[in-house]
Amino acid sequence: MSSSNSLSIAVLPGDGIGPEVMAPCLEVIDAVASRVGDISLTFDQVDAGAACYRDHGDALPNETMDAARDADAILLAAMGMPDIRYPDGTEIAPQLDIRFELGLYAGVRPVRSIPGLPGPLADPRAQALDFVLIRESTEGLFASHGKGTIEDDREARDTMVITREVSEKLFNFSFELARKRKAAGHRGCLTCVDKANVFTSFAFFRSIFDQCATRNSDILADHAYVDATALNLVRNPWVYDVAVTENMFGDILSDLGAALIGGMGMAPSADIGDSNAVFQPCHGSAPDIVGSGKANPTAMFLSAAMMLEWLGDQHERPAYGKAGALLTAAVDKAFSGGSLVPFELGGESGTSKVTNAVLAAIDQVWDGSDLVATMGNMR
Ligand code: ATP
């Protein structure tokens, strides 16, 4: 990590539409940094992913992992291609290995509607969603990644792992996020999503949550089963503030959350650990639209905004937080007129149209100085 004034970013464009959304993302970061000033970032672009595996026999070379570990933050686009697989048939997913290796237990998935963009639900309250799903990202069922077994072509097993150490860190992080949001006017409520009525591992998960809740009594704590949560996320998603869950459940529910705000191309994320963090859109490499110019870069931009805010907090450098808020506000402004509609929402705005609109909006927001009340994705 940097000891100089400059903060270092490891850039992993990856596969499929990854490089298509990463290039404009670096452009918009540059634009907000130069408007705000007092920001110095160095970018180190490194190789990982399915194409890297195909070409070099290694999906996550040591030098890439070293660069990621040493950087102040990691900006990752998308990895994996369905036609490039490991011999056991699983897809190449070094983004999972990075989460495990660096202990990035808190997968922060904001579900925030962009004002002016229609969502799939008719209720007007669903057009103004603002809650956060936190997906544990280093254990749960994903702990079995690469370790599943098949016995005699008869039965297969993948084992779920829940540890006290990681769960406590996860819940402490989640209560703290709920507290920050409460200070910004949200309800201050954390929901533990589990299946404690059926599985010992989830009963353990819930009991640790309850213990943490007693130490965080300023935040309302409640529980919900994952099946009921899936129902409620469609029926009345506006009731949530912060919800925390296991890795596999979080994987599924965060795609549901993405659908509520317009699709995978709108949904940003961060995977945060004690000293490292990856910022990455929720979507994958989207092989079906590679090279078509249809990839929506918004989720990538909003992930970069989260990165700038996180860097600002970590290093106590308000300019970075301001740049993140400027980028989020510019995305909102770009979509506010209703004429910018990405392909995945049935419109005709592709990568370059969205990028140009956000670049123009950065200038408009900055010149108009209407940034004051803008909160970032993490709050
Ligand atoms: P992964 O398993 O790696 O999460 P996935 O198989 O769930 O990936 P995605 O790549 O996330 O699939 O894509 C799911 C669908 O959403 C695809 O139809 C894809 O075209 C669309 N999609 C994903 N990202 C974007 C984007 N940025 N812009 C437009 N459409 C997207």
mmCIF file of C-alpha atoms and ligand atoms in Angstrom:
data_model
loop_
_atom_site.group_PDB
_atom_site.id
_atom_site.type_symbol
_atom_site.label_atom_id
_atom_site.label_comp_id
_atom_site.label_asym_id
_atom_site.label_seq_id
_atom_site.Cartn_x
_atom_site.Cartn_y
_atom_site.Cartn_z
ATOM 1 C CA MET A 1 0.000 0.000 0.000
ATOM 2 C CA SER A 2 1.144 3.535 -0.735
ATOM 3 C CA SER A 3 3.215 5.394 1.752
ATOM 4 C CA SER A 4 3.425 8.354 -0.656
ATOM 5 C CA ASN A 5 0.710 10.925 -1.132
ATOM 6 C CA SER A 6 -0.609 9.015 -4.120
ATOM 7 C CA LEU A 7 -3.049 6.118 -3.661
ATOM 8 C CA SER A 8 -2.557 3.043 -5.826
ATOM 9 C CA ILE A 9 -5.328 1.183 -7.598
ATOM 10 C CA ALA A 10 -4.900 -2.331 -9.007
ATOM 11 C CA VAL A 11 -7.047 -2.438 -12.147
ATOM 12 C CA LEU A 12 -8.380 -5.830 -13.308
ATOM 13 C CA PRO A 13 -10.521 -5.458 -16.454
ATOM 14 C CA GLY A 14 -10.912 -9.236 -16.797
ATOM 15 C CA ASP A 15 -13.117 -10.883 -19.431
ATOM 16 C CA GLY A 16 -16.068 -10.255 -21.718
ATOM 17 C CA ILE A 17 -17.564 -6.807 -21.238
ATOM 18 C CA GLY A 18 -15.096 -6.192 -18.386
ATOM 19 C CA PRO A 19 -12.596 -4.218 -20.484
ATOM 20 C CA GLU A 20 -15.517 -2.427 -22.225
ATOM 21 C CA VAL A 21 -16.793 -0.952 -18.955
ATOM 22 C CA MET A 22 -13.399 -0.507 -17.293
ATOM 23 C CA ALA A 23 -11.980 1.855 -19.961
ATOM 24 C CA PRO A 24 -14.791 4.452 -19.617
ATOM 25 C CA CYS A 25 -14.691 4.009 -15.852
ATOM 26 C CA LEU A 26 -11.075 5.152 -15.742
ATOM 27 C CA GLU A 27 -12.160 8.153 -17.849
ATOM 28 C CA VAL A 28 -14.895 9.186 -15.420
ATOM 29 C CA ILE A 29 -12.609 8.695 -12.406
ATOM 30 C CA ASP A 30 -10.103 10.974 -14.075
ATOM 31 C CA ALA A 31 -12.857 13.533 -14.758
ATOM 32 C CA VAL A 32 -14.127 13.681 -11.158
ATOM 33 C CA ALA A 33 -10.582 13.675 -9.748
ATOM 34 C CA SER A 34 -9.548 16.628 -11.881
ATOM 35 C CA ARG A 35 -12.715 18.600 -11.014
ATOM 36 C CA VAL A 36 -12.361 18.068 -7.263
ATOM 37 C CA GLY A 37 -8.550 18.367 -7.127
ATOM 38 C CA ASP A 38 -6.246 17.251 -4.318
ATOM 39 C CA ILE A 39 -6.514 13.673 -5.594
ATOM 40 C CA SER A 40 -3.603 11.572 -6.784
ATOM 41 C CA LEU A 41 -4.250 8.050 -8.015
ATOM 42 C CA THR A 42 -1.903 5.651 -9.780
ATOM 43 C CA PHE A 43 -3.386 2.782 -11.784
ATOM 44 C CA ASP A 44 -1.646 -0.545 -12.239
ATOM 45 C CA GLN A 45 -3.446 -2.673 -14.840
ATOM 46 C CA VAL A 46 -2.962 -6.415 -14.273
ATOM 47 C CA ASP A 47 -4.143 -9.623 -15.884
ATOM 48 C CA ALA A 48 -6.522 -12.243 -14.456
ATOM 49 C CA GLY A 49 -9.568 -14.191 -15.576
ATOM 50 C CA ALA A 50 -10.671 -16.806 -18.062
ATOM 51 C CA ALA A 51 -8.697 -15.484 -21.036
ATOM 52 C CA CYS A 52 -5.615 -15.264 -18.815
ATOM 53 C CA TYR A 53 -6.147 -18.936 -17.875
ATOM 54 C CA ARG A 54 -6.593 -19.934 -21.525
ATOM 55 C CA ASP A 55 -3.487 -18.046 -22.638
ATOM 56 C CA HIS A 56 -1.153 -18.635 -19.685
ATOM 57 C CA GLY A 57 -2.608 -21.602 -17.793
ATOM 58 C CA ASP A 58 -3.171 -19.460 -14.696
ATOM 59 C CA ALA A 59 -6.345 -17.465 -13.922
ATOM 60 C CA LEU A 60 -4.726 -15.424 -11.173
ATOM 61 C CA PRO A 61 -0.953 -15.090 -11.655
ATOM 62 C CA ASN A 62 1.151 -14.414 -8.551
ATOM 63 C CA GLU A 63 2.155 -10.973 -9.778
ATOM 64 C CA THR A 64 -1.525 -10.036 -10.109
ATOM 65 C CA MET A 65 -2.314 -11.263 -6.597
ATOM 66 C CA ASP A 66 0.719 -9.367 -5.262
ATOM 67 C CA ALA A 67 -0.374 -6.183 -7.048
ATOM 68 C CA ALA A 68 -3.902 -6.588 -5.645
ATOM 69 C CA ARG A 69 -2.635 -7.190 -2.109
ATOM 70 C CA ASP A 70 -0.273 -4.219 -2.208
ATOM 71 C CA ALA A 71 -2.707 -1.731 -3.752
ATOM 72 C CA ASP A 72 -4.760 0.730 -1.713
ATOM 73 C CA ALA A 73 -7.851 -0.517 -3.551
ATOM 74 C CA ILE A 74 -8.741 -2.989 -6.289
ATOM 75 C CA LEU A 75 -11.012 -2.070 -9.171
ATOM 76 C CA LEU A 76 -12.311 -5.160 -10.931
ATOM 77 C CA ALA A 77 -14.730 -5.352 -13.862
ATOM 78 C CA ALA A 78 -15.839 -8.922 -14.656
ATOM 79 C CA MET A 79 -14.308 -12.387 -14.904
ATOM 80 C CA GLY A 80 -15.210 -15.773 -16.338
ATOM 81 C CA MET A 81 -16.412 -17.063 -19.714
ATOM 82 C CA PRO A 82 -18.790 -20.026 -20.045
ATOM 83 C CA ASP A 83 -16.691 -21.705 -22.744
ATOM 84 C CA ILE A 84 -13.429 -21.589 -20.759
ATOM 85 C CA ARG A 85 -13.576 -23.924 -17.748
ATOM 86 C CA TYR A 86 -11.439 -25.860 -15.327
ATOM 87 C CA PRO A 87 -11.157 -29.617 -15.955
ATOM 88 C CA ASP A 88 -13.881 -30.273 -13.310
ATOM 89 C CA GLY A 89 -16.340 -28.219 -15.372
ATOM 90 C CA THR A 90 -16.524 -25.169 -13.079
ATOM 91 C CA GLU A 91 -16.066 -21.656 -14.427
ATOM 92 C CA ILE A 92 -12.941 -19.581 -13.952
ATOM 93 C CA ALA A 93 -13.666 -17.178 -11.090
ATOM 94 C CA PRO A 94 -10.479 -15.604 -9.685
ATOM 95 C CA GLN A 95 -12.602 -12.803 -8.220
ATOM 96 C CA LEU A 96 -13.704 -15.418 -5.647
ATOM 97 C CA ASP A 97 -10.093 -16.384 -4.947
ATOM 98 C CA ILE A 98 -9.203 -12.734 -4.341
ATOM 99 C CA ARG A 99 -12.058 -12.440 -1.814
ATOM 100 C CA PHE A 100 -10.889 -15.576 0.015
ATOM 101 C CA GLU A 101 -7.193 -14.688 -0.122
ATOM 102 C CA LEU A 102 -7.631 -11.124 1.157
ATOM 103 C CA GLY A 103 -10.421 -11.932 3.629
ATOM 104 C CA LEU A 104 -12.991 -9.626 2.023
ATOM 105 C CA TYR A 105 -15.896 -10.776 4.179
ATOM 106 C CA ALA A 106 -18.326 -7.864 3.680
ATOM 107 C CA GLY A 107 -19.899 -7.809 0.222
ATOM 108 C CA VAL A 108 -21.748 -4.488 0.156
ATOM 109 C CA ARG A 109 -24.522 -4.415 -2.463
ATOM 110 C CA PRO A 110 -26.481 -1.149 -2.430
ATOM 111 C CA VAL A 111 -29.980 -1.350 -3.903
ATOM 112 C CA ARG A 112 -30.605 2.304 -4.678
ATOM 113 C CA SER A 113 -33.005 3.404 -7.394
ATOM 114 C CA ILE A 114 -31.675 5.914 -9.863
ATOM 115 C CA PRO A 115 -34.272 8.692 -9.920
ATOM 116 C CA GLY A 116 -36.031 8.747 -13.293
ATOM 117 C CA LEU A 117 -35.233 5.175 -14.293
ATOM 118 C CA PRO A 118 -38.288 2.933 -14.256
ATOM 119 C CA GLY A 119 -38.061 -0.235 -12.139
ATOM 120 C CA PRO A 120 -40.053 -3.432 -12.708
ATOM 121 C CA LEU A 121 -42.592 -2.768 -9.904
ATOM 122 C CA ALA A 122 -45.585 -0.479 -10.362
ATOM 123 C CA ASP A 123 -45.791 0.826 -6.778
ATOM 124 C CA PRO A 124 -44.285 4.366 -6.643
ATOM 125 C CA ARG A 125 -42.405 3.404 -3.442
ATOM 126 C CA ALA A 126 -40.403 0.940 -5.549
ATOM 127 C CA GLN A 127 -39.059 3.839 -7.651
ATOM 128 C CA ALA A 128 -37.219 5.233 -4.627
ATOM 129 C CA LEU A 129 -35.524 2.217 -3.084
ATOM 130 C CA ASP A 130 -32.490 2.766 -0.930
ATOM 131 C CA PHE A 131 -31.310 -0.222 1.071
ATOM 132 C CA VAL A 132 -28.129 -2.270 1.302
ATOM 133 C CA LEU A 133 -27.648 -6.025 1.106
ATOM 134 C CA ILE A 134 -24.496 -7.322 2.743
ATOM 135 C CA ARG A 135 -23.348 -10.663 1.428
ATOM 136 C CA GLU A 136 -20.708 -12.504 3.430
ATOM 137 C CA SER A 137 -18.080 -13.182 0.783
ATOM 138 C CA THR A 138 -15.438 -15.583 2.094
ATOM 139 C CA GLU A 139 -17.247 -18.625 3.486
ATOM 140 C CA GLY A 140 -20.821 -19.991 3.609
ATOM 141 C CA LEU A 141 -21.538 -22.422 0.802
ATOM 142 C CA PHE A 142 -18.869 -20.774 -1.354
ATOM 143 C CA ALA A 143 -16.240 -22.138 1.077
ATOM 144 C CA SER A 144 -16.679 -25.307 -0.915
ATOM 145 C CA HIS A 145 -15.576 -23.656 -4.166
ATOM 146 C CA GLY A 146 -13.026 -25.998 -5.746
ATOM 147 C CA LYS A 147 -13.476 -28.539 -2.912
ATOM 148 C CA GLY A 148 -16.756 -30.263 -3.765
ATOM 149 C CA THR A 149 -16.650 -34.049 -4.121
ATOM 150 C CA ILE A 150 -18.439 -36.625 -6.215
ATOM 151 C CA GLU A 151 -18.457 -40.190 -4.878
ATOM 152 C CA ASP A 152 -18.547 -43.000 -7.449
ATOM 153 C CA ASP A 153 -20.693 -40.962 -9.802
ATOM 154 C CA ARG A 154 -23.417 -41.553 -7.194
ATOM 155 C CA GLU A 155 -23.564 -38.482 -4.966
ATOM 156 C CA ALA A 156 -21.999 -35.051 -4.702
ATOM 157 C CA ARG A 157 -21.231 -32.933 -1.652
ATOM 158 C CA ASP A 158 -20.442 -29.271 -1.068
ATOM 159 C CA THR A 159 -20.005 -28.173 2.531
ATOM 160 C CA MET A 160 -21.213 -24.926 4.075
ATOM 161 C CA VAL A 161 -18.879 -23.186 6.531
ATOM 162 C CA ILE A 162 -19.914 -20.524 9.051
ATOM 163 C CA THR A 163 -17.245 -19.365 11.504
ATOM 164 C CA ARG A 164 -17.673 -17.252 14.614
ATOM 165 C CA GLU A 165 -14.669 -15.105 13.696
ATOM 166 C CA VAL A 166 -15.916 -14.075 10.255
ATOM 167 C CA SER A 167 -19.566 -13.804 11.335
ATOM 168 C CA GLU A 168 -18.685 -11.418 14.160
ATOM 169 C CA LYS A 169 -16.678 -9.217 11.809
ATOM 170 C CA LEU A 170 -19.501 -9.324 9.267
ATOM 171 C CA PHE A 171 -22.168 -8.349 11.786
ATOM 172 C CA ASN A 172 -20.026 -5.641 13.371
ATOM 173 C CA PHE A 173 -19.445 -4.164 9.916
ATOM 174 C CA SER A 174 -23.187 -4.393 9.178
ATOM 175 C CA PHE A 175 -24.260 -2.711 12.423
ATOM 176 C CA GLU A 176 -21.731 0.037 11.769
ATOM 177 C CA LEU A 177 -23.091 0.583 8.264
ATOM 178 C CA ALA A 178 -26.657 0.724 9.637
ATOM 179 C CA ARG A 179 -25.410 3.283 12.186
ATOM 180 C CA LYS A 180 -23.822 5.478 9.477
ATOM 181 C CA ARG A 181 -27.012 5.292 7.456
ATOM 182 C CA LYS A 182 -29.072 6.164 10.527
ATOM 183 C CA ALA A 183 -26.955 9.279 10.980
ATOM 184 C CA ALA A 184 -27.823 10.131 7.364
ATOM 185 C CA GLY A 185 -31.580 9.797 7.989
ATOM 186 C CA HIS A 186 -32.273 6.099 7.347
ATOM 187 C CA ARG A 187 -34.163 3.858 9.789
ATOM 188 C CA GLY A 188 -31.199 2.253 11.535
ATOM 189 C CA CYS A 189 -32.403 -1.324 11.135
ATOM 190 C CA LEU A 190 -30.383 -4.470 10.393
ATOM 191 C CA THR A 191 -32.085 -7.684 9.257
ATOM 192 C CA CYS A 192 -30.296 -11.030 9.483
ATOM 193 C CA VAL A 193 -31.424 -13.234 6.576
ATOM 194 C CA ASP A 194 -30.953 -16.964 7.166
ATOM 195 C CA LYS A 195 -32.567 -20.385 7.234
ATOM 196 C CA ALA A 196 -32.153 -20.960 10.955
ATOM 197 C CA ASN A 197 -35.307 -23.061 11.118
ATOM 198 C CA VAL A 198 -33.685 -25.848 9.094
ATOM 199 C CA PHE A 199 -29.877 -25.734 9.268
ATOM 200 C CA THR A 200 -27.535 -25.906 12.254
ATOM 201 C CA SER A 201 -25.081 -23.623 10.451
ATOM 202 C CA PHE A 202 -27.748 -20.920 10.118
ATOM 203 C CA ALA A 203 -28.936 -21.334 13.714
ATOM 204 C CA PHE A 204 -25.291 -20.677 14.690
ATOM 205 C CA PHE A 205 -25.136 -17.685 12.297
ATOM 206 C CA ARG A 206 -28.316 -16.263 13.894
ATOM 207 C CA SER A 207 -27.115 -16.811 17.466
ATOM 208 C CA ILE A 208 -23.909 -14.864 16.730
ATOM 209 C CA PHE A 209 -26.037 -12.124 15.160
ATOM 210 C CA ASP A 210 -28.173 -11.937 18.308
ATOM 211 C CA GLN A 211 -25.086 -11.647 20.489
ATOM 212 C CA CYS A 212 -23.763 -8.799 18.331
ATOM 213 C CA ALA A 213 -27.200 -7.151 18.429
ATOM 214 C CA THR A 214 -27.044 -6.823 22.223
ATOM 215 C CA ARG A 215 -23.833 -4.807 21.823
ATOM 216 C CA ASN A 216 -25.465 -2.588 19.163
ATOM 217 C CA SER A 217 -28.752 -1.763 20.818
ATOM 218 C CA ASP A 218 -29.023 1.628 19.113
ATOM 219 C CA ILE A 219 -29.807 -0.290 15.894
ATOM 220 C CA LEU A 220 -33.061 -2.219 15.453
ATOM 221 C CA ALA A 221 -32.155 -5.852 14.815
ATOM 222 C CA ASP A 222 -34.498 -8.425 13.332
ATOM 223 C CA HIS A 223 -34.444 -11.751 11.449
ATOM 224 C CA ALA A 224 -36.064 -13.114 8.338
ATOM 225 C CA TYR A 225 -35.912 -16.441 6.546
ATOM 226 C CA VAL A 226 -34.401 -16.274 3.094
ATOM 227 C CA ASP A 227 -37.510 -17.605 1.340
ATOM 228 C CA ALA A 228 -39.722 -14.971 2.974
ATOM 229 C CA THR A 229 -37.116 -12.348 2.095
ATOM 230 C CA ALA A 230 -37.259 -13.322 -1.582
ATOM 231 C CA LEU A 231 -41.022 -12.838 -1.471
ATOM 232 C CA ASN A 232 -40.802 -9.506 0.339
ATOM 233 C CA LEU A 233 -38.087 -8.141 -1.928
ATOM 234 C CA VAL A 234 -40.664 -8.277 -4.716
ATOM 235 C CA ARG A 235 -43.751 -7.450 -2.636
ATOM 236 C CA ASN A 236 -42.485 -4.576 -0.477
ATOM 237 C CA PRO A 237 -38.730 -3.991 -0.885
ATOM 238 C CA TRP A 238 -38.993 -0.462 0.539
ATOM 239 C CA VAL A 239 -39.213 -1.847 4.111
ATOM 240 C CA TYR A 240 -35.517 -2.806 4.185
ATOM 241 C CA ASP A 241 -32.666 -0.668 5.488
ATOM 242 C CA VAL A 242 -29.647 -3.007 5.800
ATOM 243 C CA ALA A 243 -29.883 -6.799 5.417
ATOM 244 C CA VAL A 244 -26.999 -9.186 6.047
ATOM 245 C CA THR A 245 -26.751 -12.769 4.878
ATOM 246 C CA GLU A 246 -24.613 -15.750 3.979
ATOM 247 C CA ASN A 247 -22.582 -15.925 0.759
ATOM 248 C CA MET A 248 -24.860 -18.088 -1.420
ATOM 249 C CA PHE A 249 -28.074 -16.443 -0.266
ATOM 250 C CA GLY A 250 -26.427 -13.060 -0.822
ATOM 251 C CA ASP A 251 -25.366 -14.068 -4.323
ATOM 252 C CA ILE A 252 -28.970 -14.818 -5.232
ATOM 253 C CA LEU A 253 -30.686 -11.977 -3.378
ATOM 254 C CA SER A 254 -28.309 -9.369 -4.743
ATOM 255 C CA ASP A 255 -29.249 -10.311 -8.318
ATOM 256 C CA LEU A 256 -32.873 -9.882 -7.248
ATOM 257 C CA GLY A 257 -31.886 -6.505 -5.802
ATOM 258 C CA ALA A 258 -30.185 -5.579 -9.085
ATOM 259 C CA ALA A 259 -33.381 -6.374 -10.985
ATOM 260 C CA LEU A 260 -35.296 -3.989 -8.703
ATOM 261 C CA ILE A 261 -33.105 -1.062 -9.788
ATOM 262 C CA GLY A 262 -32.978 -1.750 -13.503
ATOM 263 C CA GLY A 263 -30.696 -4.724 -14.072
ATOM 264 C CA MET A 264 -27.182 -6.010 -13.611
ATOM 265 C CA GLY A 265 -25.660 -3.012 -15.359
ATOM 266 C CA MET A 266 -27.024 -0.667 -12.668
ATOM 267 C CA ALA A 267 -25.857 -2.563 -9.566
ATOM 268 C CA PRO A 268 -22.502 -1.687 -7.940
ATOM 269 C CA SER A 269 -20.711 -3.566 -5.181
ATOM 270 C CA ALA A 270 -17.756 -3.584 -2.839
ATOM 271 C CA ASP A 271 -16.092 -6.525 -1.083
ATOM 272 C CA ILE A 272 -14.440 -5.174 2.018
ATOM 273 C CA GLY A 273 -12.020 -6.743 4.491
ATOM 274 C CA ASP A 274 -9.920 -5.473 7.359
ATOM 275 C CA SER A 275 -7.299 -3.879 5.113
ATOM 276 C CA ASN A 276 -8.192 -4.518 1.452
ATOM 277 C CA ALA A 277 -11.225 -3.971 -0.716
ATOM 278 C CA VAL A 278 -12.397 -4.848 -4.217
ATOM 279 C CA PHE A 279 -14.894 -2.645 -6.054
ATOM 280 C CA GLN A 280 -16.732 -4.429 -8.817
ATOM 281 C CA PRO A 281 -20.105 -4.245 -10.580
ATOM 282 C CA CYS A 282 -22.487 -7.051 -9.548
ATOM 283 C CA HIS A 283 -22.653 -8.316 -13.126
ATOM 284 C CA GLY A 284 -20.499 -10.931 -14.780
ATOM 285 C CA SER A 285 -18.753 -10.872 -18.158
ATOM 286 C CA ALA A 286 -22.084 -10.921 -20.089
ATOM 287 C CA PRO A 287 -20.750 -12.936 -23.062
ATOM 288 C CA ASP A 288 -24.039 -12.494 -24.912
ATOM 289 C CA ILE A 289 -23.408 -8.766 -25.480
ATOM 290 C CA VAL A 290 -19.599 -8.618 -25.805
ATOM 291 C CA GLY A 291 -18.500 -6.338 -28.641
ATOM 292 C CA SER A 292 -22.023 -5.024 -29.300
ATOM 293 C CA GLY A 293 -21.501 -1.670 -27.572
ATOM 294 C CA LYS A 294 -24.578 -2.442 -25.436
ATOM 295 C CA ALA A 295 -22.815 -2.950 -22.096
ATOM 296 C CA ASN A 296 -24.113 -0.563 -19.478
ATOM 297 C CA PRO A 297 -21.105 0.939 -17.614
ATOM 298 C CA THR A 298 -23.229 2.490 -14.821
ATOM 299 C CA ALA A 299 -22.622 -0.277 -12.261
ATOM 300 C CA MET A 300 -18.893 0.033 -12.914
ATOM 301 C CA PHE A 301 -19.070 3.838 -12.422
ATOM 302 C CA LEU A 302 -21.038 3.494 -9.181
ATOM 303 C CA SER A 303 -18.563 0.877 -7.933
ATOM 304 C CA ALA A 304 -15.763 3.367 -8.615
ATOM 305 C CA ALA A 305 -17.742 5.985 -6.661
ATOM 306 C CA MET A 306 -17.884 3.557 -3.723
ATOM 307 C CA MET A 307 -14.135 3.044 -4.049
ATOM 308 C CA LEU A 308 -13.444 6.779 -3.926
ATOM 309 C CA GLU A 309 -15.640 7.172 -0.832
ATOM 310 C CA TRP A 310 -14.026 4.191 0.881
ATOM 311 C CA LEU A 311 -10.535 5.573 0.135
ATOM 312 C CA GLY A 312 -11.620 8.930 1.536
ATOM 313 C CA ASP A 313 -12.765 7.271 4.779
ATOM 314 C CA GLN A 314 -9.768 4.936 5.082
ATOM 315 C CA HIS A 315 -7.173 7.627 4.496
ATOM 316 C CA GLU A 316 -9.103 10.556 5.953
ATOM 317 C CA ARG A 317 -8.959 12.421 2.690
ATOM 318 C CA PRO A 318 -12.247 14.254 2.177
ATOM 319 C CA ALA A 319 -11.447 15.080 -1.470
ATOM 320 C CA TYR A 320 -11.814 11.402 -2.390
ATOM 321 C CA GLY A 321 -15.191 11.202 -0.678
ATOM 322 C CA LYS A 322 -16.269 14.323 -2.532
ATOM 323 C CA ALA A 323 -15.153 12.834 -5.854
ATOM 324 C CA GLY A 324 -17.206 9.698 -5.114
ATOM 325 C CA ALA A 325 -20.250 11.792 -4.276
ATOM 326 C CA LEU A 326 -19.729 13.846 -7.466
ATOM 327 C CA LEU A 327 -19.655 10.680 -9.572
ATOM 328 C CA THR A 328 -22.840 9.311 -7.940
ATOM 329 C CA ALA A 329 -24.601 12.654 -8.382
ATOM 330 C CA ALA A 330 -23.483 12.794 -12.031
ATOM 331 C CA VAL A 331 -24.931 9.328 -12.692
ATOM 332 C CA ASP A 332 -28.238 10.447 -11.142
ATOM 333 C CA LYS A 333 -28.248 13.629 -13.215
ATOM 334 C CA ALA A 334 -27.415 11.808 -16.452
ATOM 335 C CA PHE A 335 -30.450 9.534 -16.051
ATOM 336 C CA SER A 336 -32.770 12.169 -14.615
ATOM 337 C CA GLY A 337 -34.148 13.480 -17.920
ATOM 338 C CA GLY A 338 -35.550 10.077 -18.890
ATOM 339 C CA SER A 339 -33.922 10.063 -22.336
ATOM 340 C CA LEU A 340 -30.928 7.932 -21.319
ATOM 341 C CA VAL A 341 -32.223 4.355 -21.254
ATOM 342 C CA PRO A 342 -29.750 1.429 -21.343
ATOM 343 C CA PHE A 343 -30.366 -1.532 -23.653
ATOM 344 C CA GLU A 344 -31.057 -3.861 -20.708
ATOM 345 C CA LEU A 345 -34.008 -1.596 -19.805
ATOM 346 C CA GLY A 346 -35.354 -1.692 -23.343
ATOM 347 C CA GLY A 347 -33.678 1.524 -24.495
ATOM 348 C CA GLU A 348 -30.922 2.271 -26.980
ATOM 349 C CA SER A 349 -28.253 3.885 -24.827
ATOM 350 C CA GLY A 350 -25.041 1.895 -25.129
ATOM 351 C CA THR A 351 -21.672 2.148 -23.410
ATOM 352 C CA SER A 352 -20.472 5.319 -25.111
ATOM 353 C CA LYS A 353 -23.786 7.172 -24.850
ATOM 354 C CA VAL A 354 -24.026 6.481 -21.113
ATOM 355 C CA THR A 355 -20.361 7.427 -20.632
ATOM 356 C CA ASN A 356 -20.709 10.712 -22.529
ATOM 357 C CA ALA A 357 -23.864 11.589 -20.604
ATOM 358 C CA VAL A 358 -22.129 10.949 -17.271
ATOM 359 C CA LEU A 359 -19.043 12.947 -18.336
ATOM 360 C CA ALA A 360 -21.294 15.878 -19.308
ATOM 361 C CA ALA A 361 -23.227 15.548 -16.048
ATOM 362 C CA ILE A 362 -19.991 15.683 -14.017
ATOM 363 C CA ASP A 363 -19.412 19.182 -15.411
ATOM 364 C CA GLN A 364 -23.031 20.221 -14.865
ATOM 365 C CA VAL A 365 -23.150 18.975 -11.270
ATOM 366 C CA TRP A 366 -19.773 20.487 -10.482
ATOM 367 C CA ASP A 367 -20.562 23.856 -12.084
ATOM 368 C CA GLY A 368 -23.950 23.964 -10.383
ATOM 369 C CA SER A 369 -22.421 23.028 -7.026
ATOM 370 C CA ASP A 370 -25.564 21.037 -6.154
ATOM 371 C CA LEU A 371 -23.437 18.334 -4.599
ATOM 372 C CA VAL A 372 -23.843 19.321 -1.005
ATOM 373 C CA ALA A 373 -26.491 16.825 0.081
ATOM 374 C CA THR A 374 -25.420 13.941 -2.126
ATOM 375 C CA MET A 375 -24.660 10.834 -0.156
ATOM 376 C CA GLY A 376 -22.661 7.991 -1.619
ATOM 377 C CA ASN A 377 -23.624 4.383 -2.226
ATOM 378 C CA MET A 378 -22.270 3.084 1.058
ATOM 379 C CA ARG A 379 -24.569 5.133 3.252
HETATM 380 P P1 ATP B 1 -21.822 -14.298 -13.138
HETATM 381 O O1 ATP B 1 -22.201 -15.723 -12.960
HETATM 382 O O2 ATP B 1 -20.384 -14.088 -13.430
HETATM 383 O O3 ATP B 1 -22.354 -13.382 -12.077
HETATM 384 P P2 ATP B 1 -24.020 -14.234 -14.904
HETATM 385 O O4 ATP B 1 -23.960 -15.504 -15.634
HETATM 386 O O5 ATP B 1 -24.959 -14.067 -13.755
HETATM 387 O O6 ATP B 1 -22.543 -13.819 -14.451
HETATM 388 P P3 ATP B 1 -24.077 -11.722 -16.133
HETATM 389 O O7 ATP B 1 -22.843 -11.597 -16.909
HETATM 390 O O8 ATP B 1 -24.142 -11.000 -14.847
HETATM 391 O O9 ATP B 1 -24.393 -13.230 -15.972
HETATM 392 O O10 ATP B 1 -25.287 -11.295 -17.046
HETATM 393 C C1 ATP B 1 -26.629 -11.678 -16.822
HETATM 394 C C2 ATP B 1 -27.484 -10.978 -17.857
HETATM 395 O O11 ATP B 1 -27.424 -9.568 -17.636
HETATM 396 C C3 ATP B 1 -27.016 -11.222 -19.275
HETATM 397 O O12 ATP B 1 -28.116 -11.367 -20.120
HETATM 398 C C4 ATP B 1 -26.257 -9.969 -19.648
HETATM 399 O O13 ATP B 1 -26.342 -9.627 -20.985
HETATM 400 C C5 ATP B 1 -26.905 -8.891 -18.776
HETATM 401 N N1 ATP B 1 -25.909 -7.934 -18.328
HETATM 402 C C6 ATP B 1 -24.979 -8.140 -17.385
HETATM 403 N N2 ATP B 1 -24.226 -7.042 -17.216
HETATM 404 C C7 ATP B 1 -24.693 -6.130 -18.071
HETATM 405 C C8 ATP B 1 -24.311 -4.786 -18.368
HETATM 406 N N3 ATP B 1 -23.304 -4.166 -17.733
HETATM 407 N N4 ATP B 1 -25.000 -4.127 -19.318
HETATM 408 C C9 ATP B 1 -26.017 -4.723 -19.946
HETATM 409 N N5 ATP B 1 -26.425 -5.975 -19.720
HETATM 410 C C10 ATP B 1 -25.768 -6.686 -18.786
#
